[in-house]
mmCIF file of C-alpha atoms in Angstrom:
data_model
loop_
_atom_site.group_PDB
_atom_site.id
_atom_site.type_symbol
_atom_site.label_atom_id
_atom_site.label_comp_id
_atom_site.label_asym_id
_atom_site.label_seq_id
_atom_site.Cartn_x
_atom_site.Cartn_y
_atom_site.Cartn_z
ATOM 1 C CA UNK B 1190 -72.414 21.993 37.002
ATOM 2 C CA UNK B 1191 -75.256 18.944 37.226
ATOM 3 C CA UNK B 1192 -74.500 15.807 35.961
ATOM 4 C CA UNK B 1193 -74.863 15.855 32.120
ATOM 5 C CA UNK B 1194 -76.164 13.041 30.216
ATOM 6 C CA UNK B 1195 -74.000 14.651 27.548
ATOM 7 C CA UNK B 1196 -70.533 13.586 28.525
ATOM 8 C CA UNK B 1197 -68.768 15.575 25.648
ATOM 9 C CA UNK B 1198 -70.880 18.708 26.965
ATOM 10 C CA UNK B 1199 -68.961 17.682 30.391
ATOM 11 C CA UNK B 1200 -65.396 17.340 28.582
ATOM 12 C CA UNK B 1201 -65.832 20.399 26.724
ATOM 13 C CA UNK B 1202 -66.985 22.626 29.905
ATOM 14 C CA UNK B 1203 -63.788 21.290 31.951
ATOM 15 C CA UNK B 1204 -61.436 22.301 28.868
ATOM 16 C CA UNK B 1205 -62.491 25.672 28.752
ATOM 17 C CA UNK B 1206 -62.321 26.004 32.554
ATOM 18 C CA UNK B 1207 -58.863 24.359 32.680
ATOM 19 C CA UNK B 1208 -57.868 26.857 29.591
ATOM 20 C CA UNK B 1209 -59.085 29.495 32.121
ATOM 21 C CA UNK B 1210 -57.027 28.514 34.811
ATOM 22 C CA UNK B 1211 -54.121 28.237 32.735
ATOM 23 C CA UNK B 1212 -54.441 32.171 31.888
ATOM 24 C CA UNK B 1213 -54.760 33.025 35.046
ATOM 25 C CA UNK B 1214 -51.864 30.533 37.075
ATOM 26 C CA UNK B 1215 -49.925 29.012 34.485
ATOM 27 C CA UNK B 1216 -47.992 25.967 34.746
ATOM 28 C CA UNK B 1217 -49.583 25.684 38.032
ATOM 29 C CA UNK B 1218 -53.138 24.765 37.497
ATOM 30 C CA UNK B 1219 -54.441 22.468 39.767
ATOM 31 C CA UNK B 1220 -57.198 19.618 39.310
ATOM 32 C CA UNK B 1221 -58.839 21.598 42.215
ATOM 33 C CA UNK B 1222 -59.043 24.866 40.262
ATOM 34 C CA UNK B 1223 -60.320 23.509 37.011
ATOM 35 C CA UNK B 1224 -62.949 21.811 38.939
ATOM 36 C CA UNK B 1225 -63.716 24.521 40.523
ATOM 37 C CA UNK B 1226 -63.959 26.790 37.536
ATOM 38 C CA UNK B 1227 -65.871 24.386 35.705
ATOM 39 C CA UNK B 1228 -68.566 24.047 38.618
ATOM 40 C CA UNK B 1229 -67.808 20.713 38.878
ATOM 41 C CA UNK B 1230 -66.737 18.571 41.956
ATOM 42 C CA UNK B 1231 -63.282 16.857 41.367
ATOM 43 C CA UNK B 1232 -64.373 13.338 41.496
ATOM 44 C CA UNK B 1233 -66.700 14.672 38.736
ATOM 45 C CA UNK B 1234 -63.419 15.943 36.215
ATOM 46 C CA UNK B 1235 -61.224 12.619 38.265
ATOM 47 C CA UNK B 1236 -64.147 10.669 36.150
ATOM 48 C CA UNK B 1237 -63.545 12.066 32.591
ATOM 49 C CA UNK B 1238 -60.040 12.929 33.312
ATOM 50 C CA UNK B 1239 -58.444 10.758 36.182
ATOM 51 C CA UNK B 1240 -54.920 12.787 35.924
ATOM 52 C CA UNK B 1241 -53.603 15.890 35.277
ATOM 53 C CA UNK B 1242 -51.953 14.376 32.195
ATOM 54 C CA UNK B 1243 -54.931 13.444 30.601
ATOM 55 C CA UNK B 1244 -56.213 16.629 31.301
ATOM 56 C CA UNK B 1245 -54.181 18.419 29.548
ATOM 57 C CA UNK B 1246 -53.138 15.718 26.763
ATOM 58 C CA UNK B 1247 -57.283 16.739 26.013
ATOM 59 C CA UNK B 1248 -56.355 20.130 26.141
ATOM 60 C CA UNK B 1249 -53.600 19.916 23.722
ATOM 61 C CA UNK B 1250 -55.496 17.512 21.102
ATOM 62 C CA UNK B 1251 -58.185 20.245 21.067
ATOM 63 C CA UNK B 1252 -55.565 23.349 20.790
ATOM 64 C CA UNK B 1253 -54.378 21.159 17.910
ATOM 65 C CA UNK B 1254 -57.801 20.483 16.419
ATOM 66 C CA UNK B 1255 -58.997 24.547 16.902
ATOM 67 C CA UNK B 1256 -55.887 25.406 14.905
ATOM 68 C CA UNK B 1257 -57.019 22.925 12.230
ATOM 69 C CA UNK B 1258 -60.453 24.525 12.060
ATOM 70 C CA UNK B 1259 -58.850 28.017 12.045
ATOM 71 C CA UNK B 1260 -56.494 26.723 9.462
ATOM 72 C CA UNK B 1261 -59.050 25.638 7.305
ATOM 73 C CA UNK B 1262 -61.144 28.553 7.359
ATOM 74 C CA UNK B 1263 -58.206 30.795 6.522
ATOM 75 C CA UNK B 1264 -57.320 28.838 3.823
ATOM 76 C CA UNK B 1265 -61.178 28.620 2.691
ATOM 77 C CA UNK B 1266 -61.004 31.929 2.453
ATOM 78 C CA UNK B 1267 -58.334 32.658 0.504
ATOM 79 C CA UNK B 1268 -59.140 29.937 -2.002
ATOM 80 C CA UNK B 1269 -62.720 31.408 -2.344
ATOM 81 C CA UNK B 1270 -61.022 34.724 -2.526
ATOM 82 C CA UNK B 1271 -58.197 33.697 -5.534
ATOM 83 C CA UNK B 1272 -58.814 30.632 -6.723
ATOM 84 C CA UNK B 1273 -56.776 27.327 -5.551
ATOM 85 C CA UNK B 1274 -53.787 28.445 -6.285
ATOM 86 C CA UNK B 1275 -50.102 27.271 -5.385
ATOM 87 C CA UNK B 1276 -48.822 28.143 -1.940
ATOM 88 C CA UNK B 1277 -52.993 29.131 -0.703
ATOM 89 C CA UNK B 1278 -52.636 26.399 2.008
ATOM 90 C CA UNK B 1279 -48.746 27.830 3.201
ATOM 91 C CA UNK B 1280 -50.397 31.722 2.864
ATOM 92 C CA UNK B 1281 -53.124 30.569 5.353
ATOM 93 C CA UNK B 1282 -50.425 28.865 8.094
ATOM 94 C CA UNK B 1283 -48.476 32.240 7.559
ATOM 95 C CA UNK B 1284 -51.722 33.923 8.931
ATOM 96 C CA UNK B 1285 -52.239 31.442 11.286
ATOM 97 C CA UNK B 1286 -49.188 31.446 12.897
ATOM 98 C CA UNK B 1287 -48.621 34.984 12.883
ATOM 99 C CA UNK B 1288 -52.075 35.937 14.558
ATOM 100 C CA UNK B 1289 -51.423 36.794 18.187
ATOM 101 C CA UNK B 1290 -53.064 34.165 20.825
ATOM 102 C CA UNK B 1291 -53.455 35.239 24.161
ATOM 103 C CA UNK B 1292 -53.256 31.777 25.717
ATOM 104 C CA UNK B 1293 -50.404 30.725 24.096
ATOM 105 C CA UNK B 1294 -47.713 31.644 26.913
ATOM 106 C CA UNK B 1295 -49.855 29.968 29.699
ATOM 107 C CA UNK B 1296 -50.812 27.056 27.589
ATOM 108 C CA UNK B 1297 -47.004 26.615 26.339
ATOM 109 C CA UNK B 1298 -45.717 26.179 29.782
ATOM 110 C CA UNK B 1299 -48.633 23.723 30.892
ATOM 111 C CA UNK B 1300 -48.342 21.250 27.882
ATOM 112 C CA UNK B 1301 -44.630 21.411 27.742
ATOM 113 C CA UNK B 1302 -44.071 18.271 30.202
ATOM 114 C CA UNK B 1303 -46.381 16.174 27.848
ATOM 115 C CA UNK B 1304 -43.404 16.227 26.095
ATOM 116 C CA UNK B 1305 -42.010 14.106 28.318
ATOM 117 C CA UNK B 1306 -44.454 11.240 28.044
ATOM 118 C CA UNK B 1307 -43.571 9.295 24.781
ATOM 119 C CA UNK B 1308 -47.340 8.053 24.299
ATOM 120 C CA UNK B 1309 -48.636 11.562 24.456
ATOM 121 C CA UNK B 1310 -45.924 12.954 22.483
ATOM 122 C CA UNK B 1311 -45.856 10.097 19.678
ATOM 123 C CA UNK B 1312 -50.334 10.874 20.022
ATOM 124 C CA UNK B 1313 -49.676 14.499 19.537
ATOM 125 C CA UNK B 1314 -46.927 14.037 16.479
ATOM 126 C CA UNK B 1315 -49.382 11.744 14.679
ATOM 127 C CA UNK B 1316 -52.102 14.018 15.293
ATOM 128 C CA UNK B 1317 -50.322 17.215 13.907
ATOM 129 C CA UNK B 1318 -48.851 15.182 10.848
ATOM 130 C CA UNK B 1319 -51.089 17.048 8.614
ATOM 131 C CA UNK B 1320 -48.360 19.685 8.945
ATOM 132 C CA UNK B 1321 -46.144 17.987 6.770
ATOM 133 C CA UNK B 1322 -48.684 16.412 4.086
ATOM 134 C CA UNK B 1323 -50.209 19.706 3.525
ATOM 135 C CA UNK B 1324 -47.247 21.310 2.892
ATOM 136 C CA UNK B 1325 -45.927 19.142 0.339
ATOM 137 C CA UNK B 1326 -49.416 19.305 -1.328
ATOM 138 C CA UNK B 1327 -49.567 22.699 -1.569
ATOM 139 C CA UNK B 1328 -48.126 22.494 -5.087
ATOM 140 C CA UNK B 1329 -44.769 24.580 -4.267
ATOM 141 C CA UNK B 1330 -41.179 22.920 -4.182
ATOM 142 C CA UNK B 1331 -41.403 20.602 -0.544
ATOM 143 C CA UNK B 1332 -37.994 22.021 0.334
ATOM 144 C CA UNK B 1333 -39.435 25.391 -0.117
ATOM 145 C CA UNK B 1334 -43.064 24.716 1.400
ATOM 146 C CA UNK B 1335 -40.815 23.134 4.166
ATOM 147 C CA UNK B 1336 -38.852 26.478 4.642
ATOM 148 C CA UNK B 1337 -42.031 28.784 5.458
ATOM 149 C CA UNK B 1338 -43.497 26.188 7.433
ATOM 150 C CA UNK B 1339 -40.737 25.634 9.529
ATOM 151 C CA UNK B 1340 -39.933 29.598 9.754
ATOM 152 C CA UNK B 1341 -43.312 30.135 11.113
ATOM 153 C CA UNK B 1342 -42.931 27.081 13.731
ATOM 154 C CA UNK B 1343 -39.921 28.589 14.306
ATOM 155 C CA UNK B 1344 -41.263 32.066 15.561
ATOM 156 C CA UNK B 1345 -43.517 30.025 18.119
ATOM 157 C CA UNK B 1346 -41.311 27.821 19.320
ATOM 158 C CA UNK B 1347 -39.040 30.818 20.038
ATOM 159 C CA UNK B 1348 -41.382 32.979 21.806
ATOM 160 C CA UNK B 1349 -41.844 29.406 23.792
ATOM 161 C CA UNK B 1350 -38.240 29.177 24.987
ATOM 162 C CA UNK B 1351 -37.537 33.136 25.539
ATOM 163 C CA UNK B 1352 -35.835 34.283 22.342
ATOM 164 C CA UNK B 1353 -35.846 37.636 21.748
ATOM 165 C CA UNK B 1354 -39.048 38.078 19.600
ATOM 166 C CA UNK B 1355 -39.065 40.747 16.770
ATOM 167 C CA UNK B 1356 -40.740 44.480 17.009
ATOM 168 C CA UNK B 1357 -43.588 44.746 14.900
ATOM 169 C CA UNK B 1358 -41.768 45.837 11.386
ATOM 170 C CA UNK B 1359 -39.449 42.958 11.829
ATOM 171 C CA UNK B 1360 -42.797 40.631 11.950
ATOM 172 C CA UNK B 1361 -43.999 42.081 9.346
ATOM 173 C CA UNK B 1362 -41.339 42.435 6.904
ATOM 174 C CA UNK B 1363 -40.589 38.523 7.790
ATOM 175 C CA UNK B 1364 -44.461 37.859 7.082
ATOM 176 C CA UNK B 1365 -44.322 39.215 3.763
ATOM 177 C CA UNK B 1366 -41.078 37.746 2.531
ATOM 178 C CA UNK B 1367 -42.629 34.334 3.744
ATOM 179 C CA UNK B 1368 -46.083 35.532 1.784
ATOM 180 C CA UNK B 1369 -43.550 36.132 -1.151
ATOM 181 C CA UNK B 1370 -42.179 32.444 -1.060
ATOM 182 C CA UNK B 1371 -45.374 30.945 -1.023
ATOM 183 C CA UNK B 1372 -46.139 32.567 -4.563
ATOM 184 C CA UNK B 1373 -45.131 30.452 -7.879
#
């Protein structure tokens, strides 16, 4: 890849390529790799991201914001579709969260050790705060909003850590009786 005079262009190219190598390797990408799957000489990504931390501390904020987008055109839709009624926002996480993502394994095990780094973490946590807010404001009881949300963050965070996940009629039986709570 030439030198863009679009930087974000640049940014965007090496966090697809780094999402890439993360399907393919895992936990073990390597600056190297992304580079090289972005076309892109290292000291090119070093300059926009100068660690593998920052790398994928990018990586996560935009996994965060392309689940707000999706969120928000699920939940457009369903508004269009019924009106804004209680429990629309909670119906689209439920259908958010319960869409299979193909990266999700490989990106998992990458981001996990951001964990680790309180600035990232406390970064993340602000920037995924929306959670909570949007909840509360979907006009349903919080502890109950709380309850579906947390039951679907629950699902992913066990499929994260190697809990036994459920056979397809378990997930959907446990989709609908969350769709059911989300109804006034």
């Amino acid at each position: 890849m030439a030198r863009s005079a679009h930087p974000e262009l640049t940014r965007a190219a090496l966090l697809a390529a780094a999402r890439q190598v993360l399907r393919r390797q895992g936990a073990t990408l390597s600056l190297d790799a992304v580079a090289r799957e972005a076309g892109i000489s290292k000291g090119g990504l070093l300059h926009h991201y100068p660690t593998k931390e920052r790398l994928l501390a990018a990586l996560a904020h935009a996994l965060v914001e392309d689940f707000q987008r999706e969120l928000a055109a699920v939940h457009g839709a369903e508004t269009a579709q019924r009106g804004p009624q209680p429990g629309a926002w909670l119906r689209a996480y439920i259908e958010v969260c319960f869409r299979p993502d193909v990266d999700e394994p490989a990106l998992s095990a990458a981001l996990a050790p951001l964990g680790a780094l309180p600035e990232q973490l406390a970064s993340l946590q602000e920037m995924q705060a929306f959670v909570l807010r949007d909840a509360e404001a979907d006009g349903l009881p919080a502890g109950r909003a709380h309850a579906v949300r947390l039951a679907c963050d629950g699902l992913w965070l066990g499929r994260q850590v190697g809990i036994p996940d459920l056979d397809a009629a378990r997930l959907a039986a446990l989709k609908e009786e969350l769709i059911a709570w989300t109804r006034p």
